[in-house]
CSV table of C-alpha atoms in Angstrom, one decimal:
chain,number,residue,atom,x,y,z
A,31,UNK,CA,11.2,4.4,-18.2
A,32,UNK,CA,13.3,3.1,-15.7
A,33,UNK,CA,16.2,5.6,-16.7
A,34,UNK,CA,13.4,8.5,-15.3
A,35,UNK,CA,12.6,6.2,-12.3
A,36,UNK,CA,16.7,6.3,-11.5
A,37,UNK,CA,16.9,9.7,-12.3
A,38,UNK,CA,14.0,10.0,-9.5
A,39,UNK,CA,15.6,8.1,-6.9
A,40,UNK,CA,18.9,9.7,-7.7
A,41,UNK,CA,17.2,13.2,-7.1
A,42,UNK,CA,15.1,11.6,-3.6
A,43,UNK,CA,19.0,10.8,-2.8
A,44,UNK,CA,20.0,14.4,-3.1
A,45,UNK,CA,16.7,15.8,-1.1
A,46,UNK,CA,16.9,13.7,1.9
A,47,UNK,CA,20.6,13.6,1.9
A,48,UNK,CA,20.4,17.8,2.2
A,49,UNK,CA,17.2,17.4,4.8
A,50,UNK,CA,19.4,14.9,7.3
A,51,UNK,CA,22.3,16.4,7.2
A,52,UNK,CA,20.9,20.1,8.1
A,53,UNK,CA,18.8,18.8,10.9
A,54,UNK,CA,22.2,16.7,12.6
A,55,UNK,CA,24.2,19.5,11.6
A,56,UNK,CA,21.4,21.7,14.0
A,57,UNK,CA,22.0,19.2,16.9
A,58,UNK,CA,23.3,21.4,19.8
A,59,UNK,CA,26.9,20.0,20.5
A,60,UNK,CA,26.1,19.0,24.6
A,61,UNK,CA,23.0,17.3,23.0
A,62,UNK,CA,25.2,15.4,20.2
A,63,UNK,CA,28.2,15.1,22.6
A,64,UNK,CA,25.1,12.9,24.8
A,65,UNK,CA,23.7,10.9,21.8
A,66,UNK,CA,27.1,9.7,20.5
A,67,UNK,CA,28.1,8.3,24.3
A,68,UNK,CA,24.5,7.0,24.6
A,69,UNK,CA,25.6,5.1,20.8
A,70,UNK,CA,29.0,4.2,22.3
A,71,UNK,CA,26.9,2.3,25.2
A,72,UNK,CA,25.5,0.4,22.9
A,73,UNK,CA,28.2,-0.5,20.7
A,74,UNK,CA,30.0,-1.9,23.6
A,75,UNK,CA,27.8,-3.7,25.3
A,76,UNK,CA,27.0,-6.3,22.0
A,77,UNK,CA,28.6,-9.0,21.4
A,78,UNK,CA,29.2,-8.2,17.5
A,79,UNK,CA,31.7,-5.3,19.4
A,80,UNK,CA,33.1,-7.2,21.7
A,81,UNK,CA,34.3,-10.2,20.1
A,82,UNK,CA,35.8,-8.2,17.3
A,83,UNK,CA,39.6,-7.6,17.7
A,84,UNK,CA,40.1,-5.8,14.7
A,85,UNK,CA,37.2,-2.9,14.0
A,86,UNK,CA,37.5,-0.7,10.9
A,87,UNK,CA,36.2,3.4,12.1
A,88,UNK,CA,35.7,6.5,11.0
A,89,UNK,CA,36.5,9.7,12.6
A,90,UNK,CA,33.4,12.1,13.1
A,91,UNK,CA,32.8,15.1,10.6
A,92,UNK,CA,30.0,17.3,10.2
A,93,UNK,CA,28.4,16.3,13.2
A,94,UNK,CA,28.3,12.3,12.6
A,95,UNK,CA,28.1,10.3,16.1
A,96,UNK,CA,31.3,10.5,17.5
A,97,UNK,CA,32.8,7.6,18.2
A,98,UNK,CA,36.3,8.5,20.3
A,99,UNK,CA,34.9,7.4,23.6
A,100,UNK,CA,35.6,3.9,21.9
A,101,UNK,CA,39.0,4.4,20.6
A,102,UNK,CA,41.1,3.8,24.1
A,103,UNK,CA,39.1,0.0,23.8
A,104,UNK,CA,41.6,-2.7,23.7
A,105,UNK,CA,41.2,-3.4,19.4
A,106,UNK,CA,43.3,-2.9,16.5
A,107,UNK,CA,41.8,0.2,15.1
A,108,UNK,CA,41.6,1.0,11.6
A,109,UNK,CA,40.7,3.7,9.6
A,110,UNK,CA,40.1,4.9,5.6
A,111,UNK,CA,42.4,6.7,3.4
A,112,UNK,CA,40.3,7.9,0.4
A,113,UNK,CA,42.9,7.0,-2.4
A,114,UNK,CA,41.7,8.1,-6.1
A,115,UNK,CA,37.4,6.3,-6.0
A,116,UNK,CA,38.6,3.8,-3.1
A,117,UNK,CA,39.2,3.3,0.6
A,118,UNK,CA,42.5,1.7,1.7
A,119,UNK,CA,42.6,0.5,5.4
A,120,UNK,CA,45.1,1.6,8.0
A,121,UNK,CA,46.1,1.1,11.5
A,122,UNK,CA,45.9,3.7,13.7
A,123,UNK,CA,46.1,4.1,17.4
A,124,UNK,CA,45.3,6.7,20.1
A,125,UNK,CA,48.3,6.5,22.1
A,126,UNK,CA,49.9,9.1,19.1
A,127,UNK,CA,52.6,6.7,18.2
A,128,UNK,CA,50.7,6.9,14.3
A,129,UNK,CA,50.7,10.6,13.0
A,130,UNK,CA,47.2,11.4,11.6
A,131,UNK,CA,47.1,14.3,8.1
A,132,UNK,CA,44.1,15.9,6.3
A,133,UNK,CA,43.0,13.5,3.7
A,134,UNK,CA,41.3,14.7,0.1
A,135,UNK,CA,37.8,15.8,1.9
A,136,UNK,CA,39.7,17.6,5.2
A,137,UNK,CA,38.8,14.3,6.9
A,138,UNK,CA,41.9,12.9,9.5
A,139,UNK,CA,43.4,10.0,8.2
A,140,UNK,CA,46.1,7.8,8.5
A,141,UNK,CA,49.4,8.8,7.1
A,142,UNK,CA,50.2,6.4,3.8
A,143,UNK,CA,53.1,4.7,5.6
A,144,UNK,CA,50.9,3.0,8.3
A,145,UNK,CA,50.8,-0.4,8.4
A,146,UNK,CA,47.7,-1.4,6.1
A,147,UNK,CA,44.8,-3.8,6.9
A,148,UNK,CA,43.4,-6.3,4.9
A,149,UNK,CA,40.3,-7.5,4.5
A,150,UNK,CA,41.1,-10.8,6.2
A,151,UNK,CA,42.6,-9.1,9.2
A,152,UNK,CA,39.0,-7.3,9.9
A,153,UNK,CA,36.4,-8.1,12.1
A,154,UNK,CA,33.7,-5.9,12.0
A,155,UNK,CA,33.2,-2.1,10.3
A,156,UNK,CA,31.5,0.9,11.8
A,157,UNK,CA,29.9,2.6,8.7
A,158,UNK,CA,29.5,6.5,8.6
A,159,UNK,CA,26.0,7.3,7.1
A,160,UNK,CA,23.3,10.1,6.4
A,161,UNK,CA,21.0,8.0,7.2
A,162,UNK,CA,19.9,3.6,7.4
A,163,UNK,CA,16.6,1.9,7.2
A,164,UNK,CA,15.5,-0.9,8.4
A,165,UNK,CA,16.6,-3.0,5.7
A,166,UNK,CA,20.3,-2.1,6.7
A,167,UNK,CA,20.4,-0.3,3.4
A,168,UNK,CA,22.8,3.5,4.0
A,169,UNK,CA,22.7,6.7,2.6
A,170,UNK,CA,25.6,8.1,2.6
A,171,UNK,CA,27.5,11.0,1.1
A,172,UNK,CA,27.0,10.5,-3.1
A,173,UNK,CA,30.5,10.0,-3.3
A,174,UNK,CA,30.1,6.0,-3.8
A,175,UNK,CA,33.5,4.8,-1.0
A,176,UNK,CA,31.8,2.4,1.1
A,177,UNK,CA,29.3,1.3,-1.7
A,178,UNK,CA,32.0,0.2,-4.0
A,179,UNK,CA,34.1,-1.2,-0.6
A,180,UNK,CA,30.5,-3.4,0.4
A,181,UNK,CA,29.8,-5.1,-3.0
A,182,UNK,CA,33.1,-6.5,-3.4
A,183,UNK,CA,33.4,-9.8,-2.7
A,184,UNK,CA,36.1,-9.9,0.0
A,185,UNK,CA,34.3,-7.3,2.2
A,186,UNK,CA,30.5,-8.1,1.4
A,187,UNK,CA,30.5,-11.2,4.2
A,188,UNK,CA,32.1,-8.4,6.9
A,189,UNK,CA,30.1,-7.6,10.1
A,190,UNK,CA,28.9,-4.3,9.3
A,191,UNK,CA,26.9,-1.6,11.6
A,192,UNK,CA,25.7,1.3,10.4
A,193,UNK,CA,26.2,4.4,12.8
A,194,UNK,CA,23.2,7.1,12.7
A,195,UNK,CA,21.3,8.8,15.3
A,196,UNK,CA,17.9,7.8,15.6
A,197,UNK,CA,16.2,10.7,14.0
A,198,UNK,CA,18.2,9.0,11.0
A,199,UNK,CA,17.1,5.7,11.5
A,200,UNK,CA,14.4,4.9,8.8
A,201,UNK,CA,11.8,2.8,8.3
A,202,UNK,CA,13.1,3.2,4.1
A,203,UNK,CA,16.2,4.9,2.4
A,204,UNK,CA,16.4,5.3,-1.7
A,205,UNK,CA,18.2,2.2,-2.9
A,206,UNK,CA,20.0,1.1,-6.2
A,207,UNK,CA,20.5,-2.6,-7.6
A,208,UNK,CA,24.0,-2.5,-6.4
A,209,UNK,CA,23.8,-1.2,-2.6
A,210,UNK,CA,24.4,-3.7,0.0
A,211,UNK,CA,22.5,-4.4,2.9
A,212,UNK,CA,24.7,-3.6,6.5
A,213,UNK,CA,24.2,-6.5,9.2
A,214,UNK,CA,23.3,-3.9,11.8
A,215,UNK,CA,22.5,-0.2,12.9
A,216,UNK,CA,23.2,1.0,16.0
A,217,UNK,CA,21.9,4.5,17.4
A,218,UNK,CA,22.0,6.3,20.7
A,219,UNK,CA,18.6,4.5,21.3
A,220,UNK,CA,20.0,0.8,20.9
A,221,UNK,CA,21.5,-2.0,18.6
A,222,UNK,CA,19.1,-3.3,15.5
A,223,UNK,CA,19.8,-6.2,13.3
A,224,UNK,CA,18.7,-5.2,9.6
A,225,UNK,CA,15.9,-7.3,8.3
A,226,UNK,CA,17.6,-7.9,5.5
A,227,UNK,CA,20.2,-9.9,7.5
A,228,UNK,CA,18.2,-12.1,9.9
């Protein structure tokens, strides 16, 4: 029985996963271009943003919020290289002086000879998603990156905000036993603290 009942939530995974990403990938780009600054608003104006000095990103694809409008902030920026099932963590920084290459999926990333971040250097991670609920629980792509990243024990106590518009932001997401809750989620309508973290 409960190999059907994962086999169901695996297959609710794959359903809403296609659903979101059709209906963001639909968003006319002035309307998405609006949301992702509204998002950026947000982000800088709390406290969990502003204190941090060293904030792990993403850069957008496939019409995630785009975050860039945060990028010239005063911050050691980081960002993942997808290397064999994991992330590693670089530095990067708008002002060019790091070169940038297409990474496994197309995505930008850091070349491999950028200075690396550890987990003790970070402060806070902006998580890419499909879609959070409430709980702080993600959905994200199927390819298990940030899931593996979150339950390990020297990232699991990180200050973590999901990033999603609102139209992703749900009251429930499937879950498995080993997903980990994110502290926050912020969309272009405001900053919530998950439940699960409070």
């Amino acid at each position: 029985m409960p190999a059907v009942m994962n086999k169901n939530v695996v297959m609710d995974k794959k359903a809403l996963r296609k659903s979101l990403l059709q209906a963001r990938q639909s968003i006319a780009p002035e309307i998405w271009q609006a949301k992702s600054s509204q998002l950026c608003d947000h982000l800088r104006s709390s406290a969990l943003f502003t204190q941090a000095q060293t904030v792990l990103a993403y850069f957008s694809i496939r019409q995630e919020p785009d975050l860039s409008l945060l990028f010239p902030a005063s911050k050691t920026w980081g960002f993942p290289r997808c290397v064999g099932k994991r992330l590693t963590w670089h530095v990067w920084s708008p002002d060019g002086s790091l070169a940038l290459q297409a990474g496994a999926y197309g995505i930008p990333e850091p070349c491999p000879d950028s200075p690396i971040l550890e987990p003790d250097q970070v402060d806070l991670m902006l998580v890419p998603a499909i879609a959070c609920d409430t709980g702080g629980y993600r959905l994200g792509y199927g390819g298990g990156f940030y899931d593996r990243l979150l339950a390990s024990p020297v990232w699991a106590e990180k200050i973590t905000i999901g990033i999603v518009f609102d139209s992703a932001y749900l009251s429930i997401v499937p879950e498995d036993a080993w997903d980990q809750p994110l502290t926050a989620v912020c969309t272009e309508k405001g900053l919530f603290f998950s439940e699960q973290r409070l």
